[in-house]
């Protein structure tokens, strides 16, 4: 068989070129990973499938909410803190360090929205709703009078939050409270520990419920609220 030397040379050269290109790409990828590894906050995986909360929250809503809104806050936060004193701080520390500081408002917003959404996904669960049990149940009864009263307060807080924000069940010293926060607010900045939350930004429900926020909140309370998550937070 006659070997065409030109072709062989050309082939080797092309292969070498491809290998070099690959090596450069790998170096670049490793390089960028190394740079980001110190500062990067990573979006946690959803604790259920994208369609697992249907029909209360549609796959379409969840894919935008998780894939665009939540990931957007995380990307912005990562970009904002590179090279700053916040680069190596845990998320909760960033939130507490920037809360109430007008100069750090944007970092606070993206950090808190990153935290709030990760917490919100866990505050929901397929086949949730119903009633809490054990210590959480006792604590709710001693703080609110009854489970029903606690749910009413959550529903009122979620319904009356003017504009974008969150409704929370939180513990303040030894007392459980329902609080609402606007925009990216989080009760941890007021010394409370969040137990669960409901996102009442329009992006959380508008595709499914349009302007009927009360219907979205009721459906969450009845069918998705993750009382076990709240109980775990109470005991930790
Ligand atoms: Fe949201």
JSON list of C-alpha atoms and ligand atoms in Angstrom, two decimals:
[
{"chain": "A", "resi": 1, "resn": "UNK", "atom": "CA", "xyz": [0.00, 0.00, 0.00]},
{"chain": "A", "resi": 2, "resn": "UNK", "atom": "CA", "xyz": [1.31, 3.38, -0.93]},
{"chain": "A", "resi": 3, "resn": "UNK", "atom": "CA", "xyz": [1.33, 5.83, 1.88]},
{"chain": "A", "resi": 4, "resn": "UNK", "atom": "CA", "xyz": [0.77, 9.39, 1.01]},
{"chain": "A", "resi": 5, "resn": "UNK", "atom": "CA", "xyz": [3.34, 11.10, 3.24]},
{"chain": "A", "resi": 6, "resn": "UNK", "atom": "CA", "xyz": [1.72, 14.47, 2.84]},
{"chain": "A", "resi": 7, "resn": "UNK", "atom": "CA", "xyz": [-1.56, 13.10, 4.15]},
{"chain": "A", "resi": 8, "resn": "UNK", "atom": "CA", "xyz": [0.16, 11.41, 7.12]},
{"chain": "A", "resi": 9, "resn": "UNK", "atom": "CA", "xyz": [2.01, 14.58, 8.00]},
{"chain": "A", "resi": 10, "resn": "UNK", "atom": "CA", "xyz": [-1.13, 16.60, 7.57]},
{"chain": "A", "resi": 11, "resn": "UNK", "atom": "CA", "xyz": [-3.06, 14.11, 9.69]},
{"chain": "A", "resi": 12, "resn": "UNK", "atom": "CA", "xyz": [-0.46, 14.12, 12.51]},
{"chain": "A", "resi": 13, "resn": "UNK", "atom": "CA", "xyz": [-0.33, 17.88, 12.45]},
{"chain": "A", "resi": 14, "resn": "UNK", "atom": "CA", "xyz": [-4.08, 18.11, 12.68]},
{"chain": "A", "resi": 15, "resn": "UNK", "atom": "CA", "xyz": [-4.15, 15.62, 15.54]},
{"chain": "A", "resi": 16, "resn": "UNK", "atom": "CA", "xyz": [-1.40, 17.42, 17.36]},
{"chain": "A", "resi": 17, "resn": "UNK", "atom": "CA", "xyz": [-3.26, 20.66, 16.86]},
{"chain": "A", "resi": 18, "resn": "UNK", "atom": "CA", "xyz": [-6.42, 19.09, 18.27]},
{"chain": "A", "resi": 19, "resn": "UNK", "atom": "CA", "xyz": [-4.50, 17.72, 21.26]},
{"chain": "A", "resi": 20, "resn": "UNK", "atom": "CA", "xyz": [-2.93, 21.10, 21.92]},
{"chain": "A", "resi": 21, "resn": "UNK", "atom": "CA", "xyz": [-6.33, 22.74, 21.61]},
{"chain": "A", "resi": 22, "resn": "UNK", "atom": "CA", "xyz": [-7.75, 20.17, 24.03]},
{"chain": "A", "resi": 23, "resn": "UNK", "atom": "CA", "xyz": [-4.89, 20.75, 26.45]},
{"chain": "A", "resi": 24, "resn": "UNK", "atom": "CA", "xyz": [-5.47, 24.49, 26.34]},
{"chain": "A", "resi": 25, "resn": "UNK", "atom": "CA", "xyz": [-9.17, 23.96, 26.90]},
{"chain": "A", "resi": 26, "resn": "UNK", "atom": "CA", "xyz": [-8.50, 21.65, 29.86]},
{"chain": "A", "resi": 27, "resn": "UNK", "atom": "CA", "xyz": [-5.99, 24.10, 31.33]},
{"chain": "A", "resi": 28, "resn": "UNK", "atom": "CA", "xyz": [-8.49, 26.90, 30.92]},
{"chain": "A", "resi": 29, "resn": "UNK", "atom": "CA", "xyz": [-11.24, 24.82, 32.52]},
{"chain": "A", "resi": 30, "resn": "UNK", "atom": "CA", "xyz": [-9.03, 23.74, 35.41]},
{"chain": "A", "resi": 31, "resn": "UNK", "atom": "CA", "xyz": [-7.74, 27.29, 35.76]},
{"chain": "A", "resi": 32, "resn": "UNK", "atom": "CA", "xyz": [-11.20, 28.77, 35.90]},
{"chain": "A", "resi": 33, "resn": "UNK", "atom": "CA", "xyz": [-12.33, 26.04, 38.31]},
{"chain": "A", "resi": 34, "resn": "UNK", "atom": "CA", "xyz": [-9.41, 26.83, 40.62]},
{"chain": "A", "resi": 35, "resn": "UNK", "atom": "CA", "xyz": [-10.20, 30.53, 40.58]},
{"chain": "A", "resi": 36, "resn": "UNK", "atom": "CA", "xyz": [-13.88, 30.01, 41.19]},
{"chain": "A", "resi": 37, "resn": "UNK", "atom": "CA", "xyz": [-13.51, 27.23, 43.77]},
{"chain": "A", "resi": 38, "resn": "UNK", "atom": "CA", "xyz": [-12.66, 29.70, 46.51]},
{"chain": "A", "resi": 39, "resn": "UNK", "atom": "CA", "xyz": [-15.55, 32.08, 45.93]},
{"chain": "A", "resi": 40, "resn": "UNK", "atom": "CA", "xyz": [-18.27, 30.12, 44.26]},
{"chain": "A", "resi": 41, "resn": "UNK", "atom": "CA", "xyz": [-21.62, 29.47, 45.84]},
{"chain": "A", "resi": 42, "resn": "UNK", "atom": "CA", "xyz": [-23.27, 26.52, 44.19]},
{"chain": "A", "resi": 43, "resn": "UNK", "atom": "CA", "xyz": [-26.99, 26.09, 43.62]},
{"chain": "A", "resi": 44, "resn": "UNK", "atom": "CA", "xyz": [-28.18, 23.05, 45.57]},
{"chain": "A", "resi": 45, "resn": "UNK", "atom": "CA", "xyz": [-30.07, 20.39, 43.64]},
{"chain": "A", "resi": 46, "resn": "UNK", "atom": "CA", "xyz": [-33.84, 20.53, 43.95]},
{"chain": "A", "resi": 47, "resn": "UNK", "atom": "CA", "xyz": [-34.89, 17.94, 46.56]},
{"chain": "A", "resi": 48, "resn": "UNK", "atom": "CA", "xyz": [-37.56, 16.59, 44.13]},
{"chain": "A", "resi": 49, "resn": "UNK", "atom": "CA", "xyz": [-38.27, 16.39, 40.41]},
{"chain": "A", "resi": 50, "resn": "UNK", "atom": "CA", "xyz": [-39.16, 19.57, 38.51]},
{"chain": "A", "resi": 51, "resn": "UNK", "atom": "CA", "xyz": [-42.76, 18.32, 38.08]},
{"chain": "A", "resi": 52, "resn": "UNK", "atom": "CA", "xyz": [-43.13, 16.84, 41.58]},
{"chain": "A", "resi": 53, "resn": "UNK", "atom": "CA", "xyz": [-45.07, 19.79, 43.00]},
{"chain": "A", "resi": 54, "resn": "UNK", "atom": "CA", "xyz": [-47.79, 19.69, 40.34]},
{"chain": "A", "resi": 55, "resn": "UNK", "atom": "CA", "xyz": [-50.61, 20.60, 40.25]},
{"chain": "A", "resi": 56, "resn": "UNK", "atom": "CA", "xyz": [-49.95, 23.17, 43.00]},
{"chain": "A", "resi": 57, "resn": "UNK", "atom": "CA", "xyz": [-46.78, 24.50, 41.35]},
{"chain": "A", "resi": 58, "resn": "UNK", "atom": "CA", "xyz": [-46.31, 23.65, 37.68]},
{"chain": "A", "resi": 59, "resn": "UNK", "atom": "CA", "xyz": [-43.12, 22.32, 36.14]},
{"chain": "A", "resi": 60, "resn": "UNK", "atom": "CA", "xyz": [-43.05, 25.50, 34.03]},
{"chain": "A", "resi": 61, "resn": "UNK", "atom": "CA", "xyz": [-43.12, 27.75, 37.10]},
{"chain": "A", "resi": 62, "resn": "UNK", "atom": "CA", "xyz": [-40.51, 25.68, 38.90]},
{"chain": "A", "resi": 63, "resn": "UNK", "atom": "CA", "xyz": [-38.19, 25.51, 35.91]},
{"chain": "A", "resi": 64, "resn": "UNK", "atom": "CA", "xyz": [-38.19, 29.33, 35.60]},
{"chain": "A", "resi": 65, "resn": "UNK", "atom": "CA", "xyz": [-38.05, 29.89, 39.34]},
{"chain": "A", "resi": 66, "resn": "UNK", "atom": "CA", "xyz": [-35.21, 27.45, 40.01]},
{"chain": "A", "resi": 67, "resn": "UNK", "atom": "CA", "xyz": [-33.45, 27.62, 36.65]},
{"chain": "A", "resi": 68, "resn": "UNK", "atom": "CA", "xyz": [-33.61, 31.36, 36.00]},
{"chain": "A", "resi": 69, "resn": "UNK", "atom": "CA", "xyz": [-34.45, 33.34, 39.14]},
{"chain": "A", "resi": 70, "resn": "UNK", "atom": "CA", "xyz": [-32.59, 31.35, 41.81]},
{"chain": "A", "resi": 71, "resn": "UNK", "atom": "CA", "xyz": [-29.60, 30.56, 39.62]},
{"chain": "A", "resi": 72, "resn": "UNK", "atom": "CA", "xyz": [-29.52, 34.21, 38.53]},
{"chain": "A", "resi": 73, "resn": "UNK", "atom": "CA", "xyz": [-29.13, 35.41, 42.12]},
{"chain": "A", "resi": 74, "resn": "UNK", "atom": "CA", "xyz": [-26.30, 32.92, 42.70]},
{"chain": "A", "resi": 75, "resn": "UNK", "atom": "CA", "xyz": [-24.44, 33.94, 39.54]},
{"chain": "A", "resi": 76, "resn": "UNK", "atom": "CA", "xyz": [-24.75, 37.62, 40.39]},
{"chain": "A", "resi": 77, "resn": "UNK", "atom": "CA", "xyz": [-23.57, 37.01, 43.94]},
{"chain": "A", "resi": 78, "resn": "UNK", "atom": "CA", "xyz": [-20.54, 35.03, 42.75]},
{"chain": "A", "resi": 79, "resn": "UNK", "atom": "CA", "xyz": [-19.62, 37.81, 40.33]},
{"chain": "A", "resi": 80, "resn": "UNK", "atom": "CA", "xyz": [-20.08, 40.54, 42.93]},
{"chain": "A", "resi": 81, "resn": "UNK", "atom": "CA", "xyz": [-17.95, 39.02, 45.69]},
{"chain": "A", "resi": 82, "resn": "UNK", "atom": "CA", "xyz": [-14.88, 37.96, 43.69]},
{"chain": "A", "resi": 83, "resn": "UNK", "atom": "CA", "xyz": [-11.89, 39.78, 45.15]},
{"chain": "A", "resi": 84, "resn": "UNK", "atom": "CA", "xyz": [-13.86, 41.27, 48.06]},
{"chain": "A", "resi": 85, "resn": "UNK", "atom": "CA", "xyz": [-13.83, 40.47, 51.78]},
{"chain": "A", "resi": 86, "resn": "UNK", "atom": "CA", "xyz": [-16.97, 38.41, 51.17]},
{"chain": "A", "resi": 87, "resn": "UNK", "atom": "CA", "xyz": [-15.27, 36.01, 48.75]},
{"chain": "A", "resi": 88, "resn": "UNK", "atom": "CA", "xyz": [-14.50, 33.33, 51.33]},
{"chain": "A", "resi": 89, "resn": "UNK", "atom": "CA", "xyz": [-17.39, 33.95, 53.72]},
{"chain": "A", "resi": 90, "resn": "UNK", "atom": "CA", "xyz": [-20.17, 31.44, 54.27]},
{"chain": "A", "resi": 91, "resn": "UNK", "atom": "CA", "xyz": [-23.49, 32.65, 52.85]},
{"chain": "A", "resi": 92, "resn": "UNK", "atom": "CA", "xyz": [-25.13, 33.33, 56.22]},
{"chain": "A", "resi": 93, "resn": "UNK", "atom": "CA", "xyz": [-22.19, 35.47, 57.29]},
{"chain": "A", "resi": 94, "resn": "UNK", "atom": "CA", "xyz": [-22.45, 37.53, 54.10]},
{"chain": "A", "resi": 95, "resn": "UNK", "atom": "CA", "xyz": [-26.16, 38.09, 54.78]},
{"chain": "A", "resi": 96, "resn": "UNK", "atom": "CA", "xyz": [-25.56, 39.21, 58.37]},
{"chain": "A", "resi": 97, "resn": "UNK", "atom": "CA", "xyz": [-22.53, 41.33, 57.44]},
{"chain": "A", "resi": 98, "resn": "UNK", "atom": "CA", "xyz": [-24.34, 43.25, 54.67]},
{"chain": "A", "resi": 99, "resn": "UNK", "atom": "CA", "xyz": [-27.85, 43.60, 56.18]},
{"chain": "A", "resi": 100, "resn": "UNK", "atom": "CA", "xyz": [-28.87, 47.19, 56.68]},
{"chain": "A", "resi": 101, "resn": "UNK", "atom": "CA", "xyz": [-25.82, 48.61, 54.90]},
{"chain": "A", "resi": 102, "resn": "UNK", "atom": "CA", "xyz": [-27.02, 50.68, 51.93]},
{"chain": "A", "resi": 103, "resn": "UNK", "atom": "CA", "xyz": [-23.61, 50.41, 50.24]},
{"chain": "A", "resi": 104, "resn": "UNK", "atom": "CA", "xyz": [-23.83, 46.60, 50.27]},
{"chain": "A", "resi": 105, "resn": "UNK", "atom": "CA", "xyz": [-27.52, 46.41, 49.38]},
{"chain": "A", "resi": 106, "resn": "UNK", "atom": "CA", "xyz": [-26.95, 44.57, 46.13]},
{"chain": "A", "resi": 107, "resn": "UNK", "atom": "CA", "xyz": [-24.69, 41.92, 47.68]},
{"chain": "A", "resi": 108, "resn": "UNK", "atom": "CA", "xyz": [-27.21, 41.51, 50.51]},
{"chain": "A", "resi": 109, "resn": "UNK", "atom": "CA", "xyz": [-30.07, 41.09, 48.03]},
{"chain": "A", "resi": 110, "resn": "UNK", "atom": "CA", "xyz": [-28.31, 38.40, 45.99]},
{"chain": "A", "resi": 111, "resn": "UNK", "atom": "CA", "xyz": [-26.92, 36.59, 49.04]},
{"chain": "A", "resi": 112, "resn": "UNK", "atom": "CA", "xyz": [-30.24, 36.57, 50.87]},
{"chain": "A", "resi": 113, "resn": "UNK", "atom": "CA", "xyz": [-32.19, 35.58, 47.75]},
{"chain": "A", "resi": 114, "resn": "UNK", "atom": "CA", "xyz": [-29.71, 32.72, 47.24]},
{"chain": "A", "resi": 115, "resn": "UNK", "atom": "CA", "xyz": [-30.29, 31.53, 50.83]},
{"chain": "A", "resi": 116, "resn": "UNK", "atom": "CA", "xyz": [-34.05, 32.18, 50.86]},
{"chain": "A", "resi": 117, "resn": "UNK", "atom": "CA", "xyz": [-34.70, 30.14, 47.72]},
{"chain": "A", "resi": 118, "resn": "UNK", "atom": "CA", "xyz": [-32.58, 27.17, 48.83]},
{"chain": "A", "resi": 119, "resn": "UNK", "atom": "CA", "xyz": [-34.61, 27.26, 52.06]},
{"chain": "A", "resi": 120, "resn": "UNK", "atom": "CA", "xyz": [-37.92, 27.61, 50.20]},
{"chain": "A", "resi": 121, "resn": "UNK", "atom": "CA", "xyz": [-37.32, 24.49, 48.07]},
{"chain": "A", "resi": 122, "resn": "UNK", "atom": "CA", "xyz": [-36.90, 22.51, 51.30]},
{"chain": "A", "resi": 123, "resn": "UNK", "atom": "CA", "xyz": [-39.94, 24.16, 52.88]},
{"chain": "A", "resi": 124, "resn": "UNK", "atom": "CA", "xyz": [-42.05, 22.41, 50.23]},
{"chain": "A", "resi": 125, "resn": "UNK", "atom": "CA", "xyz": [-42.48, 18.72, 49.61]},
{"chain": "A", "resi": 126, "resn": "UNK", "atom": "CA", "xyz": [-44.75, 16.60, 47.41]},
{"chain": "A", "resi": 127, "resn": "UNK", "atom": "CA", "xyz": [-47.56, 15.24, 49.62]},
{"chain": "A", "resi": 128, "resn": "UNK", "atom": "CA", "xyz": [-46.84, 17.86, 52.26]},
{"chain": "A", "resi": 129, "resn": "UNK", "atom": "CA", "xyz": [-49.38, 20.03, 54.05]},
{"chain": "A", "resi": 130, "resn": "UNK", "atom": "CA", "xyz": [-51.41, 18.41, 56.79]},
{"chain": "A", "resi": 131, "resn": "UNK", "atom": "CA", "xyz": [-50.30, 19.03, 60.35]},
{"chain": "A", "resi": 132, "resn": "UNK", "atom": "CA", "xyz": [-47.02, 18.97, 62.26]},
{"chain": "A", "resi": 133, "resn": "UNK", "atom": "CA", "xyz": [-46.44, 16.53, 65.08]},
{"chain": "A", "resi": 134, "resn": "UNK", "atom": "CA", "xyz": [-44.28, 16.04, 68.16]},
{"chain": "A", "resi": 135, "resn": "UNK", "atom": "CA", "xyz": [-42.32, 18.91, 69.66]},
{"chain": "A", "resi": 136, "resn": "UNK", "atom": "CA", "xyz": [-43.11, 21.27, 66.77]},
{"chain": "A", "resi": 137, "resn": "UNK", "atom": "CA", "xyz": [-46.84, 20.70, 67.27]},
{"chain": "A", "resi": 138, "resn": "UNK", "atom": "CA", "xyz": [-46.54, 21.43, 71.01]},
{"chain": "A", "resi": 139, "resn": "UNK", "atom": "CA", "xyz": [-44.45, 24.51, 70.35]},
{"chain": "A", "resi": 140, "resn": "UNK", "atom": "CA", "xyz": [-46.94, 25.83, 67.78]},
{"chain": "A", "resi": 141, "resn": "UNK", "atom": "CA", "xyz": [-49.84, 25.22, 70.15]},
{"chain": "A", "resi": 142, "resn": "UNK", "atom": "CA", "xyz": [-48.10, 27.03, 73.01]},
{"chain": "A", "resi": 143, "resn": "UNK", "atom": "CA", "xyz": [-47.10, 29.95, 70.75]},
{"chain": "A", "resi": 144, "resn": "UNK", "atom": "CA", "xyz": [-50.24, 30.39, 68.64]},
{"chain": "A", "resi": 145, "resn": "UNK", "atom": "CA", "xyz": [-52.99, 28.54, 70.53]},
{"chain": "A", "resi": 146, "resn": "UNK", "atom": "CA", "xyz": [-53.56, 25.99, 67.75]},
{"chain": "A", "resi": 147, "resn": "UNK", "atom": "CA", "xyz": [-52.15, 24.67, 64.47]},
{"chain": "A", "resi": 148, "resn": "UNK", "atom": "CA", "xyz": [-55.08, 26.28, 62.67]},
{"chain": "A", "resi": 149, "resn": "UNK", "atom": "CA", "xyz": [-54.21, 29.69, 64.14]},
{"chain": "A", "resi": 150, "resn": "UNK", "atom": "CA", "xyz": [-50.57, 29.31, 63.02]},
{"chain": "A", "resi": 151, "resn": "UNK", "atom": "CA", "xyz": [-51.70, 28.47, 59.48]},
{"chain": "A", "resi": 152, "resn": "UNK", "atom": "CA", "xyz": [-54.07, 31.46, 59.51]},
{"chain": "A", "resi": 153, "resn": "UNK", "atom": "CA", "xyz": [-51.21, 33.75, 60.53]},
{"chain": "A", "resi": 154, "resn": "UNK", "atom": "CA", "xyz": [-49.00, 32.33, 57.77]},
{"chain": "A", "resi": 155, "resn": "UNK", "atom": "CA", "xyz": [-51.78, 32.82, 55.26]},
{"chain": "A", "resi": 156, "resn": "UNK", "atom": "CA", "xyz": [-52.40, 36.41, 56.43]},
{"chain": "A", "resi": 157, "resn": "UNK", "atom": "CA", "xyz": [-48.68, 37.27, 56.40]},
{"chain": "A", "resi": 158, "resn": "UNK", "atom": "CA", "xyz": [-48.26, 35.83, 52.90]},
{"chain": "A", "resi": 159, "resn": "UNK", "atom": "CA", "xyz": [-51.42, 37.56, 51.66]},
{"chain": "A", "resi": 160, "resn": "UNK", "atom": "CA", "xyz": [-50.75, 40.98, 53.16]},
{"chain": "A", "resi": 161, "resn": "UNK", "atom": "CA", "xyz": [-47.05, 41.30, 52.30]},
{"chain": "A", "resi": 162, "resn": "UNK", "atom": "CA", "xyz": [-47.19, 44.37, 50.06]},
{"chain": "A", "resi": 163, "resn": "UNK", "atom": "CA", "xyz": [-45.25, 43.65, 46.88]},
{"chain": "A", "resi": 164, "resn": "UNK", "atom": "CA", "xyz": [-42.45, 41.10, 46.71]},
{"chain": "A", "resi": 165, "resn": "UNK", "atom": "CA", "xyz": [-41.32, 39.22, 49.78]},
{"chain": "A", "resi": 166, "resn": "UNK", "atom": "CA", "xyz": [-41.57, 36.19, 52.02]},
{"chain": "A", "resi": 167, "resn": "UNK", "atom": "CA", "xyz": [-43.73, 34.76, 54.82]},
{"chain": "A", "resi": 168, "resn": "UNK", "atom": "CA", "xyz": [-41.87, 32.84, 57.51]},
{"chain": "A", "resi": 169, "resn": "UNK", "atom": "CA", "xyz": [-42.35, 30.62, 60.51]},
{"chain": "A", "resi": 170, "resn": "UNK", "atom": "CA", "xyz": [-39.43, 31.45, 62.77]},
{"chain": "A", "resi": 171, "resn": "UNK", "atom": "CA", "xyz": [-38.30, 31.01, 66.35]},
{"chain": "A", "resi": 172, "resn": "UNK", "atom": "CA", "xyz": [-37.46, 34.11, 68.38]},
{"chain": "A", "resi": 173, "resn": "UNK", "atom": "CA", "xyz": [-35.78, 33.11, 71.66]},
{"chain": "A", "resi": 174, "resn": "UNK", "atom": "CA", "xyz": [-38.23, 30.44, 72.80]},
{"chain": "A", "resi": 175, "resn": "UNK", "atom": "CA", "xyz": [-41.30, 31.73, 70.99]},
{"chain": "A", "resi": 176, "resn": "UNK", "atom": "CA", "xyz": [-42.50, 30.72, 67.53]},
{"chain": "A", "resi": 177, "resn": "UNK", "atom": "CA", "xyz": [-43.56, 33.65, 65.36]},
{"chain": "A", "resi": 178, "resn": "UNK", "atom": "CA", "xyz": [-44.95, 34.26, 61.90]},
{"chain": "A", "resi": 179, "resn": "UNK", "atom": "CA", "xyz": [-43.17, 37.15, 60.22]},
{"chain": "A", "resi": 180, "resn": "UNK", "atom": "CA", "xyz": [-43.14, 38.65, 56.76]},
{"chain": "A", "resi": 181, "resn": "UNK", "atom": "CA", "xyz": [-40.17, 40.30, 55.06]},
{"chain": "A", "resi": 182, "resn": "UNK", "atom": "CA", "xyz": [-40.05, 42.38, 51.91]},
{"chain": "A", "resi": 183, "resn": "UNK", "atom": "CA", "xyz": [-37.85, 41.78, 48.88]},
{"chain": "A", "resi": 184, "resn": "UNK", "atom": "CA", "xyz": [-34.83, 39.70, 50.01]},
{"chain": "A", "resi": 185, "resn": "UNK", "atom": "CA", "xyz": [-35.41, 40.15, 53.76]},
{"chain": "A", "resi": 186, "resn": "UNK", "atom": "CA", "xyz": [-34.74, 37.28, 56.14]},
{"chain": "A", "resi": 187, "resn": "UNK", "atom": "CA", "xyz": [-35.68, 37.00, 59.85]},
{"chain": "A", "resi": 188, "resn": "UNK", "atom": "CA", "xyz": [-32.12, 35.92, 60.72]},
{"chain": "A", "resi": 189, "resn": "UNK", "atom": "CA", "xyz": [-31.15, 39.59, 60.40]},
{"chain": "A", "resi": 190, "resn": "UNK", "atom": "CA", "xyz": [-33.54, 40.28, 63.31]},
{"chain": "A", "resi": 191, "resn": "UNK", "atom": "CA", "xyz": [-31.97, 37.57, 65.46]},
{"chain": "A", "resi": 192, "resn": "UNK", "atom": "CA", "xyz": [-34.58, 34.91, 64.68]},
{"chain": "A", "resi": 193, "resn": "UNK", "atom": "CA", "xyz": [-34.08, 31.42, 63.30]},
{"chain": "A", "resi": 194, "resn": "UNK", "atom": "CA", "xyz": [-36.21, 30.60, 60.24]},
{"chain": "A", "resi": 195, "resn": "UNK", "atom": "CA", "xyz": [-38.11, 27.28, 60.36]},
{"chain": "A", "resi": 196, "resn": "UNK", "atom": "CA", "xyz": [-39.88, 27.46, 56.99]},
{"chain": "A", "resi": 197, "resn": "UNK", "atom": "CA", "xyz": [-40.84, 29.99, 54.35]},
{"chain": "A", "resi": 198, "resn": "UNK", "atom": "CA", "xyz": [-43.26, 30.76, 51.53]},
{"chain": "A", "resi": 199, "resn": "UNK", "atom": "CA", "xyz": [-42.04, 32.83, 48.57]},
{"chain": "A", "resi": 200, "resn": "UNK", "atom": "CA", "xyz": [-44.64, 35.45, 47.69]},
{"chain": "A", "resi": 201, "resn": "UNK", "atom": "CA", "xyz": [-42.76, 37.14, 44.85]},
{"chain": "A", "resi": 202, "resn": "UNK", "atom": "CA", "xyz": [-45.01, 37.11, 41.77]},
{"chain": "A", "resi": 203, "resn": "UNK", "atom": "CA", "xyz": [-42.50, 34.90, 39.92]},
{"chain": "A", "resi": 204, "resn": "UNK", "atom": "CA", "xyz": [-43.38, 32.12, 42.42]},
{"chain": "A", "resi": 205, "resn": "UNK", "atom": "CA", "xyz": [-47.03, 31.89, 41.35]},
{"chain": "A", "resi": 206, "resn": "UNK", "atom": "CA", "xyz": [-48.00, 34.20, 38.50]},
{"chain": "A", "resi": 207, "resn": "UNK", "atom": "CA", "xyz": [-47.82, 31.63, 35.67]},
{"chain": "A", "resi": 208, "resn": "UNK", "atom": "CA", "xyz": [-50.11, 29.29, 37.62]},
{"chain": "A", "resi": 209, "resn": "UNK", "atom": "CA", "xyz": [-52.36, 31.64, 39.61]},
{"chain": "A", "resi": 210, "resn": "UNK", "atom": "CA", "xyz": [-51.94, 35.06, 37.95]},
{"chain": "A", "resi": 211, "resn": "UNK", "atom": "CA", "xyz": [-53.01, 37.65, 40.55]},
{"chain": "A", "resi": 212, "resn": "UNK", "atom": "CA", "xyz": [-54.59, 35.11, 42.94]},
{"chain": "A", "resi": 213, "resn": "UNK", "atom": "CA", "xyz": [-51.82, 34.94, 45.51]},
{"chain": "A", "resi": 214, "resn": "UNK", "atom": "CA", "xyz": [-54.24, 33.72, 48.20]},
{"chain": "A", "resi": 215, "resn": "UNK", "atom": "CA", "xyz": [-55.05, 30.59, 46.15]},
{"chain": "A", "resi": 216, "resn": "UNK", "atom": "CA", "xyz": [-51.33, 29.80, 45.77]},
{"chain": "A", "resi": 217, "resn": "UNK", "atom": "CA", "xyz": [-50.74, 30.25, 49.51]},
{"chain": "A", "resi": 218, "resn": "UNK", "atom": "CA", "xyz": [-53.75, 28.11, 50.45]},
{"chain": "A", "resi": 219, "resn": "UNK", "atom": "CA", "xyz": [-52.64, 25.33, 48.10]},
{"chain": "A", "resi": 220, "resn": "UNK", "atom": "CA", "xyz": [-49.16, 25.36, 49.62]},
{"chain": "A", "resi": 221, "resn": "UNK", "atom": "CA", "xyz": [-50.51, 25.25, 53.17]},
{"chain": "A", "resi": 222, "resn": "UNK", "atom": "CA", "xyz": [-52.89, 22.41, 52.29]},
{"chain": "A", "resi": 223, "resn": "UNK", "atom": "CA", "xyz": [-50.64, 20.29, 50.08]},
{"chain": "A", "resi": 224, "resn": "UNK", "atom": "CA", "xyz": [-46.95, 21.17, 50.05]},
{"chain": "A", "resi": 225, "resn": "UNK", "atom": "CA", "xyz": [-45.79, 22.66, 53.34]},
{"chain": "A", "resi": 226, "resn": "UNK", "atom": "CA", "xyz": [-42.92, 20.56, 54.74]},
{"chain": "A", "resi": 227, "resn": "UNK", "atom": "CA", "xyz": [-43.55, 20.42, 58.48]},
{"chain": "A", "resi": 228, "resn": "UNK", "atom": "CA", "xyz": [-40.79, 17.81, 58.89]},
{"chain": "A", "resi": 229, "resn": "UNK", "atom": "CA", "xyz": [-38.28, 20.33, 57.59]},
{"chain": "A", "resi": 230, "resn": "UNK", "atom": "CA", "xyz": [-39.53, 22.90, 60.11]},
{"chain": "A", "resi": 231, "resn": "UNK", "atom": "CA", "xyz": [-39.28, 20.28, 62.91]},
{"chain": "A", "resi": 232, "resn": "UNK", "atom": "CA", "xyz": [-35.70, 19.50, 61.90]},
{"chain": "A", "resi": 233, "resn": "UNK", "atom": "CA", "xyz": [-34.80, 23.20, 61.96]},
{"chain": "A", "resi": 234, "resn": "UNK", "atom": "CA", "xyz": [-36.44, 23.57, 65.37]},
{"chain": "A", "resi": 235, "resn": "UNK", "atom": "CA", "xyz": [-34.38, 20.74, 66.85]},
{"chain": "A", "resi": 236, "resn": "UNK", "atom": "CA", "xyz": [-31.04, 21.65, 65.24]},
{"chain": "B", "resi": 1, "resn": "LIG", "atom": "FE1", "xyz": [-38.53, 33.44, 44.22]}
]
